[in-house]
JSON list of C-alpha atoms in Angstrom, two decimals:
[
{"chain": "A", "resi": 1, "resn": "UNK", "atom": "CA", "xyz": [-31.54, 29.71, -49.72]},
{"chain": "A", "resi": 2, "resn": "UNK", "atom": "CA", "xyz": [-30.04, 29.01, -53.14]},
{"chain": "A", "resi": 3, "resn": "UNK", "atom": "CA", "xyz": [-30.18, 32.72, -53.99]},
{"chain": "A", "resi": 4, "resn": "UNK", "atom": "CA", "xyz": [-28.36, 33.57, -50.77]},
{"chain": "A", "resi": 5, "resn": "UNK", "atom": "CA", "xyz": [-25.60, 31.03, -51.42]},
{"chain": "A", "resi": 6, "resn": "UNK", "atom": "CA", "xyz": [-25.13, 32.16, -55.01]},
{"chain": "A", "resi": 7, "resn": "UNK", "atom": "CA", "xyz": [-24.83, 35.75, -53.81]},
{"chain": "A", "resi": 8, "resn": "UNK", "atom": "CA", "xyz": [-22.24, 34.77, -51.21]},
{"chain": "A", "resi": 9, "resn": "UNK", "atom": "CA", "xyz": [-20.29, 32.81, -53.83]},
{"chain": "A", "resi": 10, "resn": "UNK", "atom": "CA", "xyz": [-20.22, 35.72, -56.27]},
{"chain": "A", "resi": 11, "resn": "UNK", "atom": "CA", "xyz": [-19.44, 38.30, -53.58]},
{"chain": "A", "resi": 12, "resn": "UNK", "atom": "CA", "xyz": [-16.52, 36.30, -52.19]},
{"chain": "A", "resi": 13, "resn": "UNK", "atom": "CA", "xyz": [-15.32, 35.57, -55.72]},
{"chain": "A", "resi": 14, "resn": "UNK", "atom": "CA", "xyz": [-15.31, 39.29, -56.48]},
{"chain": "A", "resi": 15, "resn": "UNK", "atom": "CA", "xyz": [-13.54, 40.19, -53.24]},
{"chain": "A", "resi": 16, "resn": "UNK", "atom": "CA", "xyz": [-10.70, 37.73, -53.84]},
{"chain": "A", "resi": 17, "resn": "UNK", "atom": "CA", "xyz": [-10.40, 38.41, -57.56]},
{"chain": "A", "resi": 18, "resn": "UNK", "atom": "CA", "xyz": [-10.43, 42.18, -57.08]},
{"chain": "A", "resi": 19, "resn": "UNK", "atom": "CA", "xyz": [-8.29, 42.40, -53.97]},
{"chain": "A", "resi": 20, "resn": "UNK", "atom": "CA", "xyz": [-5.77, 39.62, -54.59]},
{"chain": "A", "resi": 21, "resn": "UNK", "atom": "CA", "xyz": [-5.82, 40.35, -58.31]},
{"chain": "A", "resi": 22, "resn": "UNK", "atom": "CA", "xyz": [-4.68, 43.91, -57.69]},
{"chain": "A", "resi": 23, "resn": "UNK", "atom": "CA", "xyz": [-1.84, 42.59, -55.50]},
{"chain": "A", "resi": 24, "resn": "UNK", "atom": "CA", "xyz": [-0.69, 39.94, -57.98]},
{"chain": "A", "resi": 25, "resn": "UNK", "atom": "CA", "xyz": [-1.16, 41.83, -61.24]},
{"chain": "A", "resi": 26, "resn": "UNK", "atom": "CA", "xyz": [-0.86, 45.52, -60.46]},
{"chain": "A", "resi": 27, "resn": "UNK", "atom": "CA", "xyz": [0.92, 46.21, -57.15]},
{"chain": "A", "resi": 28, "resn": "UNK", "atom": "CA", "xyz": [4.45, 46.28, -58.56]},
{"chain": "A", "resi": 29, "resn": "UNK", "atom": "CA", "xyz": [3.73, 46.63, -62.24]},
{"chain": "A", "resi": 30, "resn": "UNK", "atom": "CA", "xyz": [6.76, 48.37, -63.80]},
{"chain": "A", "resi": 31, "resn": "UNK", "atom": "CA", "xyz": [6.70, 52.13, -63.17]},
{"chain": "A", "resi": 32, "resn": "UNK", "atom": "CA", "xyz": [2.92, 52.36, -62.71]},
{"chain": "A", "resi": 33, "resn": "UNK", "atom": "CA", "xyz": [2.30, 49.91, -59.89]},
{"chain": "A", "resi": 34, "resn": "UNK", "atom": "CA", "xyz": [-0.51, 50.78, -57.52]},
{"chain": "A", "resi": 35, "resn": "UNK", "atom": "CA", "xyz": [1.46, 49.81, -54.41]},
{"chain": "A", "resi": 36, "resn": "UNK", "atom": "CA", "xyz": [0.20, 49.11, -50.90]},
{"chain": "A", "resi": 37, "resn": "UNK", "atom": "CA", "xyz": [-2.30, 51.96, -50.97]},
{"chain": "A", "resi": 38, "resn": "UNK", "atom": "CA", "xyz": [-3.79, 50.80, -54.25]},
{"chain": "A", "resi": 39, "resn": "UNK", "atom": "CA", "xyz": [-4.15, 47.21, -53.07]},
{"chain": "A", "resi": 40, "resn": "UNK", "atom": "CA", "xyz": [-5.79, 48.38, -49.84]},
{"chain": "A", "resi": 41, "resn": "UNK", "atom": "CA", "xyz": [-8.24, 50.48, -51.80]},
{"chain": "A", "resi": 42, "resn": "UNK", "atom": "CA", "xyz": [-8.97, 47.57, -54.16]},
{"chain": "A", "resi": 43, "resn": "UNK", "atom": "CA", "xyz": [-10.01, 45.34, -51.26]},
{"chain": "A", "resi": 44, "resn": "UNK", "atom": "CA", "xyz": [-12.21, 48.11, -49.88]},
{"chain": "A", "resi": 45, "resn": "UNK", "atom": "CA", "xyz": [-13.83, 48.74, -53.25]},
{"chain": "A", "resi": 46, "resn": "UNK", "atom": "CA", "xyz": [-14.62, 45.08, -53.80]},
{"chain": "A", "resi": 47, "resn": "UNK", "atom": "CA", "xyz": [-16.45, 44.68, -50.52]},
{"chain": "A", "resi": 48, "resn": "UNK", "atom": "CA", "xyz": [-18.18, 48.05, -50.95]},
{"chain": "A", "resi": 49, "resn": "UNK", "atom": "CA", "xyz": [-19.50, 47.25, -54.43]},
{"chain": "A", "resi": 50, "resn": "UNK", "atom": "CA", "xyz": [-20.44, 43.68, -53.52]},
{"chain": "A", "resi": 51, "resn": "UNK", "atom": "CA", "xyz": [-22.21, 44.82, -50.36]},
{"chain": "A", "resi": 52, "resn": "UNK", "atom": "CA", "xyz": [-24.47, 47.19, -52.28]},
{"chain": "A", "resi": 53, "resn": "UNK", "atom": "CA", "xyz": [-25.03, 44.79, -55.18]},
{"chain": "A", "resi": 54, "resn": "UNK", "atom": "CA", "xyz": [-25.49, 41.51, -53.30]},
{"chain": "A", "resi": 55, "resn": "UNK", "atom": "CA", "xyz": [-26.01, 42.45, -49.67]},
{"chain": "A", "resi": 56, "resn": "UNK", "atom": "CA", "xyz": [-29.79, 42.76, -50.05]},
{"chain": "A", "resi": 57, "resn": "UNK", "atom": "CA", "xyz": [-29.88, 39.10, -51.12]},
{"chain": "A", "resi": 58, "resn": "UNK", "atom": "CA", "xyz": [-27.56, 37.33, -48.68]},
{"chain": "A", "resi": 59, "resn": "UNK", "atom": "CA", "xyz": [-26.61, 39.94, -46.11]},
{"chain": "A", "resi": 60, "resn": "UNK", "atom": "CA", "xyz": [-23.26, 40.47, -47.80]},
{"chain": "A", "resi": 61, "resn": "UNK", "atom": "CA", "xyz": [-20.94, 38.48, -45.53]},
{"chain": "A", "resi": 62, "resn": "UNK", "atom": "CA", "xyz": [-18.33, 37.21, -48.06]},
{"chain": "A", "resi": 63, "resn": "UNK", "atom": "CA", "xyz": [-16.19, 36.16, -45.10]},
{"chain": "A", "resi": 64, "resn": "UNK", "atom": "CA", "xyz": [-16.47, 33.26, -42.59]},
{"chain": "A", "resi": 65, "resn": "UNK", "atom": "CA", "xyz": [-15.29, 35.56, -39.79]},
{"chain": "A", "resi": 66, "resn": "UNK", "atom": "CA", "xyz": [-18.14, 37.94, -40.53]},
{"chain": "A", "resi": 67, "resn": "UNK", "atom": "CA", "xyz": [-20.64, 35.09, -40.61]},
{"chain": "A", "resi": 68, "resn": "UNK", "atom": "CA", "xyz": [-19.45, 33.79, -37.24]},
{"chain": "A", "resi": 69, "resn": "UNK", "atom": "CA", "xyz": [-19.34, 37.30, -35.79]},
{"chain": "A", "resi": 70, "resn": "UNK", "atom": "CA", "xyz": [-22.91, 38.01, -36.89]},
{"chain": "A", "resi": 71, "resn": "UNK", "atom": "CA", "xyz": [-24.01, 34.75, -35.28]},
{"chain": "A", "resi": 72, "resn": "UNK", "atom": "CA", "xyz": [-22.23, 35.69, -32.03]},
{"chain": "A", "resi": 73, "resn": "UNK", "atom": "CA", "xyz": [-23.94, 39.07, -32.23]},
{"chain": "A", "resi": 74, "resn": "UNK", "atom": "CA", "xyz": [-27.38, 37.48, -32.53]},
{"chain": "A", "resi": 75, "resn": "UNK", "atom": "CA", "xyz": [-27.84, 38.57, -36.14]},
{"chain": "A", "resi": 76, "resn": "UNK", "atom": "CA", "xyz": [-27.49, 35.23, -37.95]},
{"chain": "A", "resi": 77, "resn": "UNK", "atom": "CA", "xyz": [-28.94, 31.72, -37.41]},
{"chain": "A", "resi": 78, "resn": "UNK", "atom": "CA", "xyz": [-26.55, 28.94, -36.43]},
{"chain": "A", "resi": 79, "resn": "UNK", "atom": "CA", "xyz": [-27.97, 26.51, -39.00]},
{"chain": "A", "resi": 80, "resn": "UNK", "atom": "CA", "xyz": [-26.71, 28.67, -41.88]},
{"chain": "A", "resi": 81, "resn": "UNK", "atom": "CA", "xyz": [-23.12, 29.08, -40.65]},
{"chain": "A", "resi": 82, "resn": "UNK", "atom": "CA", "xyz": [-21.87, 25.90, -42.35]},
{"chain": "A", "resi": 83, "resn": "UNK", "atom": "CA", "xyz": [-23.45, 26.51, -45.77]},
{"chain": "A", "resi": 84, "resn": "UNK", "atom": "CA", "xyz": [-22.33, 30.14, -45.82]},
{"chain": "A", "resi": 85, "resn": "UNK", "atom": "CA", "xyz": [-18.73, 29.29, -44.91]},
{"chain": "A", "resi": 86, "resn": "UNK", "atom": "CA", "xyz": [-18.51, 26.48, -47.46]},
{"chain": "A", "resi": 87, "resn": "UNK", "atom": "CA", "xyz": [-19.82, 28.60, -50.31]},
{"chain": "A", "resi": 88, "resn": "UNK", "atom": "CA", "xyz": [-17.53, 31.49, -49.33]},
{"chain": "A", "resi": 89, "resn": "UNK", "atom": "CA", "xyz": [-14.50, 29.22, -49.50]},
{"chain": "A", "resi": 90, "resn": "UNK", "atom": "CA", "xyz": [-15.70, 27.85, -52.84]},
{"chain": "A", "resi": 91, "resn": "UNK", "atom": "CA", "xyz": [-16.00, 31.39, -54.22]},
{"chain": "A", "resi": 92, "resn": "UNK", "atom": "CA", "xyz": [-12.51, 32.24, -53.01]},
{"chain": "A", "resi": 93, "resn": "UNK", "atom": "CA", "xyz": [-10.99, 29.13, -54.59]},
{"chain": "A", "resi": 94, "resn": "UNK", "atom": "CA", "xyz": [-12.76, 29.84, -57.88]},
{"chain": "A", "resi": 95, "resn": "UNK", "atom": "CA", "xyz": [-11.42, 33.40, -57.88]},
{"chain": "A", "resi": 96, "resn": "UNK", "atom": "CA", "xyz": [-7.90, 32.19, -57.11]},
{"chain": "A", "resi": 97, "resn": "UNK", "atom": "CA", "xyz": [-8.15, 29.74, -60.02]},
{"chain": "A", "resi": 98, "resn": "UNK", "atom": "CA", "xyz": [-9.18, 32.51, -62.42]},
{"chain": "A", "resi": 99, "resn": "UNK", "atom": "CA", "xyz": [-6.41, 34.75, -61.11]},
{"chain": "A", "resi": 100, "resn": "UNK", "atom": "CA", "xyz": [-3.87, 31.95, -61.52]},
{"chain": "A", "resi": 101, "resn": "UNK", "atom": "CA", "xyz": [-5.00, 31.40, -65.12]},
{"chain": "A", "resi": 102, "resn": "UNK", "atom": "CA", "xyz": [-4.46, 35.11, -65.85]},
{"chain": "A", "resi": 103, "resn": "UNK", "atom": "CA", "xyz": [-1.21, 35.56, -63.94]},
{"chain": "A", "resi": 104, "resn": "UNK", "atom": "CA", "xyz": [0.42, 32.40, -65.27]},
{"chain": "A", "resi": 105, "resn": "UNK", "atom": "CA", "xyz": [0.49, 33.98, -68.72]},
{"chain": "A", "resi": 106, "resn": "UNK", "atom": "CA", "xyz": [3.19, 36.38, -67.56]},
{"chain": "A", "resi": 107, "resn": "UNK", "atom": "CA", "xyz": [6.80, 35.27, -68.24]},
{"chain": "A", "resi": 108, "resn": "UNK", "atom": "CA", "xyz": [8.59, 34.23, -65.07]},
{"chain": "A", "resi": 109, "resn": "UNK", "atom": "CA", "xyz": [5.41, 33.94, -62.99]},
{"chain": "A", "resi": 110, "resn": "UNK", "atom": "CA", "xyz": [5.87, 31.84, -59.84]},
{"chain": "A", "resi": 111, "resn": "UNK", "atom": "CA", "xyz": [2.87, 31.32, -57.56]},
{"chain": "A", "resi": 112, "resn": "UNK", "atom": "CA", "xyz": [5.15, 30.04, -54.80]},
{"chain": "A", "resi": 113, "resn": "UNK", "atom": "CA", "xyz": [6.72, 33.49, -54.62]},
{"chain": "A", "resi": 114, "resn": "UNK", "atom": "CA", "xyz": [3.56, 34.79, -53.01]},
{"chain": "A", "resi": 115, "resn": "UNK", "atom": "CA", "xyz": [0.38, 34.92, -55.09]},
{"chain": "A", "resi": 116, "resn": "UNK", "atom": "CA", "xyz": [-1.08, 37.31, -52.49]},
{"chain": "A", "resi": 117, "resn": "UNK", "atom": "CA", "xyz": [-1.05, 34.51, -49.90]},
{"chain": "A", "resi": 118, "resn": "UNK", "atom": "CA", "xyz": [-0.95, 35.37, -46.22]},
{"chain": "A", "resi": 119, "resn": "UNK", "atom": "CA", "xyz": [2.03, 34.49, -44.08]},
{"chain": "A", "resi": 120, "resn": "UNK", "atom": "CA", "xyz": [4.14, 35.17, -41.02]},
{"chain": "A", "resi": 121, "resn": "UNK", "atom": "CA", "xyz": [7.84, 34.93, -40.25]},
{"chain": "A", "resi": 122, "resn": "UNK", "atom": "CA", "xyz": [9.86, 34.75, -43.43]},
{"chain": "A", "resi": 123, "resn": "UNK", "atom": "CA", "xyz": [6.62, 34.83, -45.44]},
{"chain": "A", "resi": 124, "resn": "UNK", "atom": "CA", "xyz": [5.43, 38.07, -43.85]},
{"chain": "A", "resi": 125, "resn": "UNK", "atom": "CA", "xyz": [6.00, 41.15, -46.07]},
{"chain": "A", "resi": 126, "resn": "UNK", "atom": "CA", "xyz": [7.70, 42.77, -43.07]},
{"chain": "A", "resi": 127, "resn": "UNK", "atom": "CA", "xyz": [9.19, 39.55, -41.65]},
{"chain": "A", "resi": 128, "resn": "UNK", "atom": "CA", "xyz": [6.88, 39.82, -38.63]},
{"chain": "A", "resi": 129, "resn": "UNK", "atom": "CA", "xyz": [6.89, 36.96, -36.15]},
{"chain": "A", "resi": 130, "resn": "UNK", "atom": "CA", "xyz": [4.02, 34.59, -35.37]},
{"chain": "A", "resi": 131, "resn": "UNK", "atom": "CA", "xyz": [2.99, 36.50, -32.25]},
{"chain": "A", "resi": 132, "resn": "UNK", "atom": "CA", "xyz": [2.72, 39.77, -34.13]},
{"chain": "A", "resi": 133, "resn": "UNK", "atom": "CA", "xyz": [0.66, 38.07, -36.85]},
{"chain": "A", "resi": 134, "resn": "UNK", "atom": "CA", "xyz": [-1.79, 36.57, -34.34]},
{"chain": "A", "resi": 135, "resn": "UNK", "atom": "CA", "xyz": [-2.34, 39.87, -32.51]},
{"chain": "A", "resi": 136, "resn": "UNK", "atom": "CA", "xyz": [-2.73, 41.77, -35.76]},
{"chain": "A", "resi": 137, "resn": "UNK", "atom": "CA", "xyz": [-5.25, 39.39, -37.30]},
{"chain": "A", "resi": 138, "resn": "UNK", "atom": "CA", "xyz": [-7.36, 39.09, -34.14]},
{"chain": "A", "resi": 139, "resn": "UNK", "atom": "CA", "xyz": [-7.49, 42.84, -33.54]},
{"chain": "A", "resi": 140, "resn": "UNK", "atom": "CA", "xyz": [-8.04, 43.83, -37.18]},
{"chain": "A", "resi": 141, "resn": "UNK", "atom": "CA", "xyz": [-10.85, 41.28, -37.60]},
{"chain": "A", "resi": 142, "resn": "UNK", "atom": "CA", "xyz": [-12.37, 42.35, -34.29]},
{"chain": "A", "resi": 143, "resn": "UNK", "atom": "CA", "xyz": [-12.54, 45.97, -35.41]},
{"chain": "A", "resi": 144, "resn": "UNK", "atom": "CA", "xyz": [-13.78, 45.10, -38.89]},
{"chain": "A", "resi": 145, "resn": "UNK", "atom": "CA", "xyz": [-16.65, 42.95, -37.61]},
{"chain": "A", "resi": 146, "resn": "UNK", "atom": "CA", "xyz": [-17.49, 45.48, -34.88]},
{"chain": "A", "resi": 147, "resn": "UNK", "atom": "CA", "xyz": [-17.83, 48.18, -37.53]},
{"chain": "A", "resi": 148, "resn": "UNK", "atom": "CA", "xyz": [-20.07, 45.90, -39.60]},
{"chain": "A", "resi": 149, "resn": "UNK", "atom": "CA", "xyz": [-22.34, 45.27, -36.63]},
{"chain": "A", "resi": 150, "resn": "UNK", "atom": "CA", "xyz": [-22.53, 48.95, -35.74]},
{"chain": "A", "resi": 151, "resn": "UNK", "atom": "CA", "xyz": [-22.96, 50.20, -39.32]},
{"chain": "A", "resi": 152, "resn": "UNK", "atom": "CA", "xyz": [-25.85, 47.79, -39.95]},
{"chain": "A", "resi": 153, "resn": "UNK", "atom": "CA", "xyz": [-27.67, 48.50, -36.70]},
{"chain": "A", "resi": 154, "resn": "UNK", "atom": "CA", "xyz": [-31.07, 50.17, -36.80]},
{"chain": "A", "resi": 155, "resn": "UNK", "atom": "CA", "xyz": [-29.55, 53.27, -35.18]},
{"chain": "A", "resi": 156, "resn": "UNK", "atom": "CA", "xyz": [-27.03, 53.75, -38.00]},
{"chain": "A", "resi": 157, "resn": "UNK", "atom": "CA", "xyz": [-27.67, 56.14, -40.91]},
{"chain": "A", "resi": 158, "resn": "UNK", "atom": "CA", "xyz": [-29.66, 54.43, -43.62]},
{"chain": "A", "resi": 159, "resn": "UNK", "atom": "CA", "xyz": [-27.80, 53.31, -46.78]},
{"chain": "A", "resi": 160, "resn": "UNK", "atom": "CA", "xyz": [-24.30, 54.15, -45.51]},
{"chain": "A", "resi": 161, "resn": "UNK", "atom": "CA", "xyz": [-23.35, 50.70, -44.19]},
{"chain": "A", "resi": 162, "resn": "UNK", "atom": "CA", "xyz": [-21.63, 49.58, -47.39]},
{"chain": "A", "resi": 163, "resn": "UNK", "atom": "CA", "xyz": [-19.49, 52.71, -47.47]},
{"chain": "A", "resi": 164, "resn": "UNK", "atom": "CA", "xyz": [-18.43, 52.35, -43.83]},
{"chain": "A", "resi": 165, "resn": "UNK", "atom": "CA", "xyz": [-17.59, 48.67, -44.31]},
{"chain": "A", "resi": 166, "resn": "UNK", "atom": "CA", "xyz": [-15.60, 49.28, -47.49]},
{"chain": "A", "resi": 167, "resn": "UNK", "atom": "CA", "xyz": [-13.59, 52.09, -45.91]},
{"chain": "A", "resi": 168, "resn": "UNK", "atom": "CA", "xyz": [-12.99, 49.97, -42.82]},
{"chain": "A", "resi": 169, "resn": "UNK", "atom": "CA", "xyz": [-11.54, 47.15, -44.90]},
{"chain": "A", "resi": 170, "resn": "UNK", "atom": "CA", "xyz": [-9.34, 49.64, -46.74]},
{"chain": "A", "resi": 171, "resn": "UNK", "atom": "CA", "xyz": [-7.97, 50.93, -43.44]},
{"chain": "A", "resi": 172, "resn": "UNK", "atom": "CA", "xyz": [-7.43, 47.39, -42.14]},
{"chain": "A", "resi": 173, "resn": "UNK", "atom": "CA", "xyz": [-5.27, 46.65, -45.18]},
{"chain": "A", "resi": 174, "resn": "UNK", "atom": "CA", "xyz": [-3.32, 49.89, -44.89]},
{"chain": "A", "resi": 175, "resn": "UNK", "atom": "CA", "xyz": [-2.40, 48.89, -41.35]},
{"chain": "A", "resi": 176, "resn": "UNK", "atom": "CA", "xyz": [-1.75, 45.18, -41.69]},
{"chain": "A", "resi": 177, "resn": "UNK", "atom": "CA", "xyz": [-0.44, 44.34, -45.18]},
{"chain": "A", "resi": 178, "resn": "UNK", "atom": "CA", "xyz": [3.16, 44.69, -43.91]},
{"chain": "A", "resi": 179, "resn": "UNK", "atom": "CA", "xyz": [2.43, 42.23, -41.09]},
{"chain": "A", "resi": 180, "resn": "UNK", "atom": "CA", "xyz": [0.54, 39.33, -42.71]},
{"chain": "A", "resi": 181, "resn": "UNK", "atom": "CA", "xyz": [-0.44, 40.55, -46.17]},
{"chain": "A", "resi": 182, "resn": "UNK", "atom": "CA", "xyz": [-3.83, 41.00, -44.46]},
{"chain": "A", "resi": 183, "resn": "UNK", "atom": "CA", "xyz": [-6.33, 38.21, -44.12]},
{"chain": "A", "resi": 184, "resn": "UNK", "atom": "CA", "xyz": [-9.18, 39.04, -41.69]},
{"chain": "A", "resi": 185, "resn": "UNK", "atom": "CA", "xyz": [-11.00, 36.54, -43.93]},
{"chain": "A", "resi": 186, "resn": "UNK", "atom": "CA", "xyz": [-10.32, 32.78, -43.86]},
{"chain": "A", "resi": 187, "resn": "UNK", "atom": "CA", "xyz": [-11.87, 32.26, -47.30]},
{"chain": "A", "resi": 188, "resn": "UNK", "atom": "CA", "xyz": [-9.67, 34.95, -48.84]},
{"chain": "A", "resi": 189, "resn": "UNK", "atom": "CA", "xyz": [-6.64, 33.21, -47.30]},
{"chain": "A", "resi": 190, "resn": "UNK", "atom": "CA", "xyz": [-7.62, 29.72, -48.42]},
{"chain": "A", "resi": 191, "resn": "UNK", "atom": "CA", "xyz": [-8.02, 30.41, -52.14]},
{"chain": "A", "resi": 192, "resn": "UNK", "atom": "CA", "xyz": [-4.55, 31.86, -52.82]},
{"chain": "A", "resi": 193, "resn": "UNK", "atom": "CA", "xyz": [-2.84, 29.46, -50.36]},
{"chain": "A", "resi": 194, "resn": "UNK", "atom": "CA", "xyz": [-3.88, 26.44, -52.42]},
{"chain": "A", "resi": 195, "resn": "UNK", "atom": "CA", "xyz": [-2.04, 27.85, -55.42]},
{"chain": "A", "resi": 196, "resn": "UNK", "atom": "CA", "xyz": [0.93, 29.36, -53.56]},
{"chain": "A", "resi": 197, "resn": "UNK", "atom": "CA", "xyz": [2.04, 25.95, -52.35]},
{"chain": "A", "resi": 198, "resn": "UNK", "atom": "CA", "xyz": [3.08, 24.06, -49.24]},
{"chain": "A", "resi": 199, "resn": "UNK", "atom": "CA", "xyz": [4.39, 27.00, -47.22]},
{"chain": "A", "resi": 200, "resn": "UNK", "atom": "CA", "xyz": [1.11, 28.91, -47.53]},
{"chain": "A", "resi": 201, "resn": "UNK", "atom": "CA", "xyz": [-1.02, 25.86, -46.71]},
{"chain": "A", "resi": 202, "resn": "UNK", "atom": "CA", "xyz": [1.14, 25.08, -43.66]},
{"chain": "A", "resi": 203, "resn": "UNK", "atom": "CA", "xyz": [0.51, 28.59, -42.27]},
{"chain": "A", "resi": 204, "resn": "UNK", "atom": "CA", "xyz": [-3.17, 28.67, -43.19]},
{"chain": "A", "resi": 205, "resn": "UNK", "atom": "CA", "xyz": [-4.27, 27.55, -39.72]},
{"chain": "A", "resi": 206, "resn": "UNK", "atom": "CA", "xyz": [-3.45, 31.00, -38.33]},
{"chain": "A", "resi": 207, "resn": "UNK", "atom": "CA", "xyz": [-5.60, 32.74, -40.91]},
{"chain": "A", "resi": 208, "resn": "UNK", "atom": "CA", "xyz": [-8.59, 30.67, -39.88]},
{"chain": "A", "resi": 209, "resn": "UNK", "atom": "CA", "xyz": [-8.05, 30.71, -36.13]},
{"chain": "A", "resi": 210, "resn": "UNK", "atom": "CA", "xyz": [-7.26, 34.39, -35.59]},
{"chain": "A", "resi": 211, "resn": "UNK", "atom": "CA", "xyz": [-10.01, 35.92, -37.79]},
{"chain": "A", "resi": 212, "resn": "UNK", "atom": "CA", "xyz": [-12.67, 33.57, -36.44]},
{"chain": "A", "resi": 213, "resn": "UNK", "atom": "CA", "xyz": [-11.63, 34.43, -32.89]},
{"chain": "A", "resi": 214, "resn": "UNK", "atom": "CA", "xyz": [-11.61, 38.17, -33.61]},
{"chain": "A", "resi": 215, "resn": "UNK", "atom": "CA", "xyz": [-15.00, 38.03, -35.31]},
{"chain": "A", "resi": 216, "resn": "UNK", "atom": "CA", "xyz": [-16.58, 36.02, -32.51]},
{"chain": "A", "resi": 217, "resn": "UNK", "atom": "CA", "xyz": [-15.25, 38.37, -29.84]},
{"chain": "A", "resi": 218, "resn": "UNK", "atom": "CA", "xyz": [-16.59, 41.37, -31.74]},
{"chain": "A", "resi": 219, "resn": "UNK", "atom": "CA", "xyz": [-20.04, 39.83, -32.08]},
{"chain": "A", "resi": 220, "resn": "UNK", "atom": "CA", "xyz": [-20.23, 38.82, -28.43]},
{"chain": "A", "resi": 221, "resn": "UNK", "atom": "CA", "xyz": [-19.01, 42.17, -27.15]},
{"chain": "A", "resi": 222, "resn": "UNK", "atom": "CA", "xyz": [-21.35, 44.15, -29.37]},
{"chain": "A", "resi": 223, "resn": "UNK", "atom": "CA", "xyz": [-24.35, 42.04, -28.38]},
{"chain": "A", "resi": 224, "resn": "UNK", "atom": "CA", "xyz": [-23.63, 42.24, -24.65]},
{"chain": "A", "resi": 225, "resn": "UNK", "atom": "CA", "xyz": [-22.39, 45.78, -24.21]},
{"chain": "A", "resi": 226, "resn": "UNK", "atom": "CA", "xyz": [-23.20, 47.96, -27.21]},
{"chain": "A", "resi": 227, "resn": "UNK", "atom": "CA", "xyz": [-26.36, 46.79, -28.93]},
{"chain": "A", "resi": 228, "resn": "UNK", "atom": "CA", "xyz": [-28.80, 47.12, -26.06]},
{"chain": "A", "resi": 229, "resn": "UNK", "atom": "CA", "xyz": [-31.30, 49.89, -26.59]},
{"chain": "A", "resi": 230, "resn": "UNK", "atom": "CA", "xyz": [-31.66, 52.51, -23.90]},
{"chain": "A", "resi": 231, "resn": "UNK", "atom": "CA", "xyz": [-34.89, 54.22, -22.93]},
{"chain": "A", "resi": 232, "resn": "UNK", "atom": "CA", "xyz": [-35.32, 57.62, -24.61]},
{"chain": "A", "resi": 233, "resn": "UNK", "atom": "CA", "xyz": [-34.09, 60.47, -22.44]},
{"chain": "A", "resi": 234, "resn": "UNK", "atom": "CA", "xyz": [-36.39, 63.24, -21.22]},
{"chain": "A", "resi": 235, "resn": "UNK", "atom": "CA", "xyz": [-34.66, 65.58, -23.65]},
{"chain": "A", "resi": 236, "resn": "UNK", "atom": "CA", "xyz": [-35.25, 63.13, -26.46]},
{"chain": "A", "resi": 237, "resn": "UNK", "atom": "CA", "xyz": [-38.94, 62.84, -25.59]},
{"chain": "A", "resi": 238, "resn": "UNK", "atom": "CA", "xyz": [-39.32, 66.61, -25.55]},
{"chain": "A", "resi": 239, "resn": "UNK", "atom": "CA", "xyz": [-37.57, 66.90, -28.90]},
{"chain": "A", "resi": 240, "resn": "UNK", "atom": "CA", "xyz": [-39.94, 64.28, -30.28]},
{"chain": "A", "resi": 241, "resn": "UNK", "atom": "CA", "xyz": [-42.96, 66.22, -29.08]},
{"chain": "A", "resi": 242, "resn": "UNK", "atom": "CA", "xyz": [-41.64, 69.44, -30.58]},
{"chain": "A", "resi": 243, "resn": "UNK", "atom": "CA", "xyz": [-40.89, 67.66, -33.81]},
{"chain": "A", "resi": 244, "resn": "UNK", "atom": "CA", "xyz": [-44.39, 66.25, -33.99]},
{"chain": "A", "resi": 245, "resn": "UNK", "atom": "CA", "xyz": [-45.83, 69.71, -33.48]},
{"chain": "A", "resi": 246, "resn": "UNK", "atom": "CA", "xyz": [-43.70, 70.97, -36.35]},
{"chain": "A", "resi": 247, "resn": "UNK", "atom": "CA", "xyz": [-44.89, 68.07, -38.46]},
{"chain": "A", "resi": 248, "resn": "UNK", "atom": "CA", "xyz": [-41.39, 66.51, -38.48]},
{"chain": "A", "resi": 249, "resn": "UNK", "atom": "CA", "xyz": [-40.37, 63.06, -37.23]},
{"chain": "A", "resi": 250, "resn": "UNK", "atom": "CA", "xyz": [-37.72, 63.46, -34.52]},
{"chain": "A", "resi": 251, "resn": "UNK", "atom": "CA", "xyz": [-36.77, 60.52, -32.34]},
{"chain": "A", "resi": 252, "resn": "UNK", "atom": "CA", "xyz": [-34.21, 59.84, -29.68]},
{"chain": "A", "resi": 253, "resn": "UNK", "atom": "CA", "xyz": [-33.24, 56.49, -31.18]},
{"chain": "A", "resi": 254, "resn": "UNK", "atom": "CA", "xyz": [-33.65, 54.84, -34.59]}
]
């Protein structure tokens, strides 16, 4: 259990430091800023690298919404939800503290001006209203968790889950940074909000409620409608027999 929690701490730390760090330090750096596309890619790369490095230890959640979604999908025990969420938040806060220590060395730095915190209304990058933010966060988290569940299913191609998850998170950010600065992860939202100040903390409720709802809906839907195995078709059985005769393993389902 300790190994799992340490892995979740480090993975969440890396996700927040890499993703939010790219937004705070590099997004608008004079003349060579990486922009929205670069920040989106940074978030995708952090979860991709952490998934391959630490996923075999803890499952590679790094996100309370993923943890709750995996529980709703029947892939994670309820007794571990609390410890996983707490350590994920701790990792995110630690990463935000390190990022603050780095960024505060820049002249004119003001964490209240953003610090990669999530927001809606006047604190949305695109000035999007509360309703737009709620819909965006629920739907984006729903799709992200659904992809995680599908990519890690026994039917999915072996060893490609991390790549699919990383690319999915990149796409989520490309879509939703203008709306909320992209959360889909309550831990990721909590760390920067504590340093950004009162406005970010006052809006933090949304970035817990919406991702947790989206993740839970994804897990429940996948478990009820998509995860059930079907009996092999006649064609599949015949292909299996032919494959066995050729000395090859051919199956209708993995």
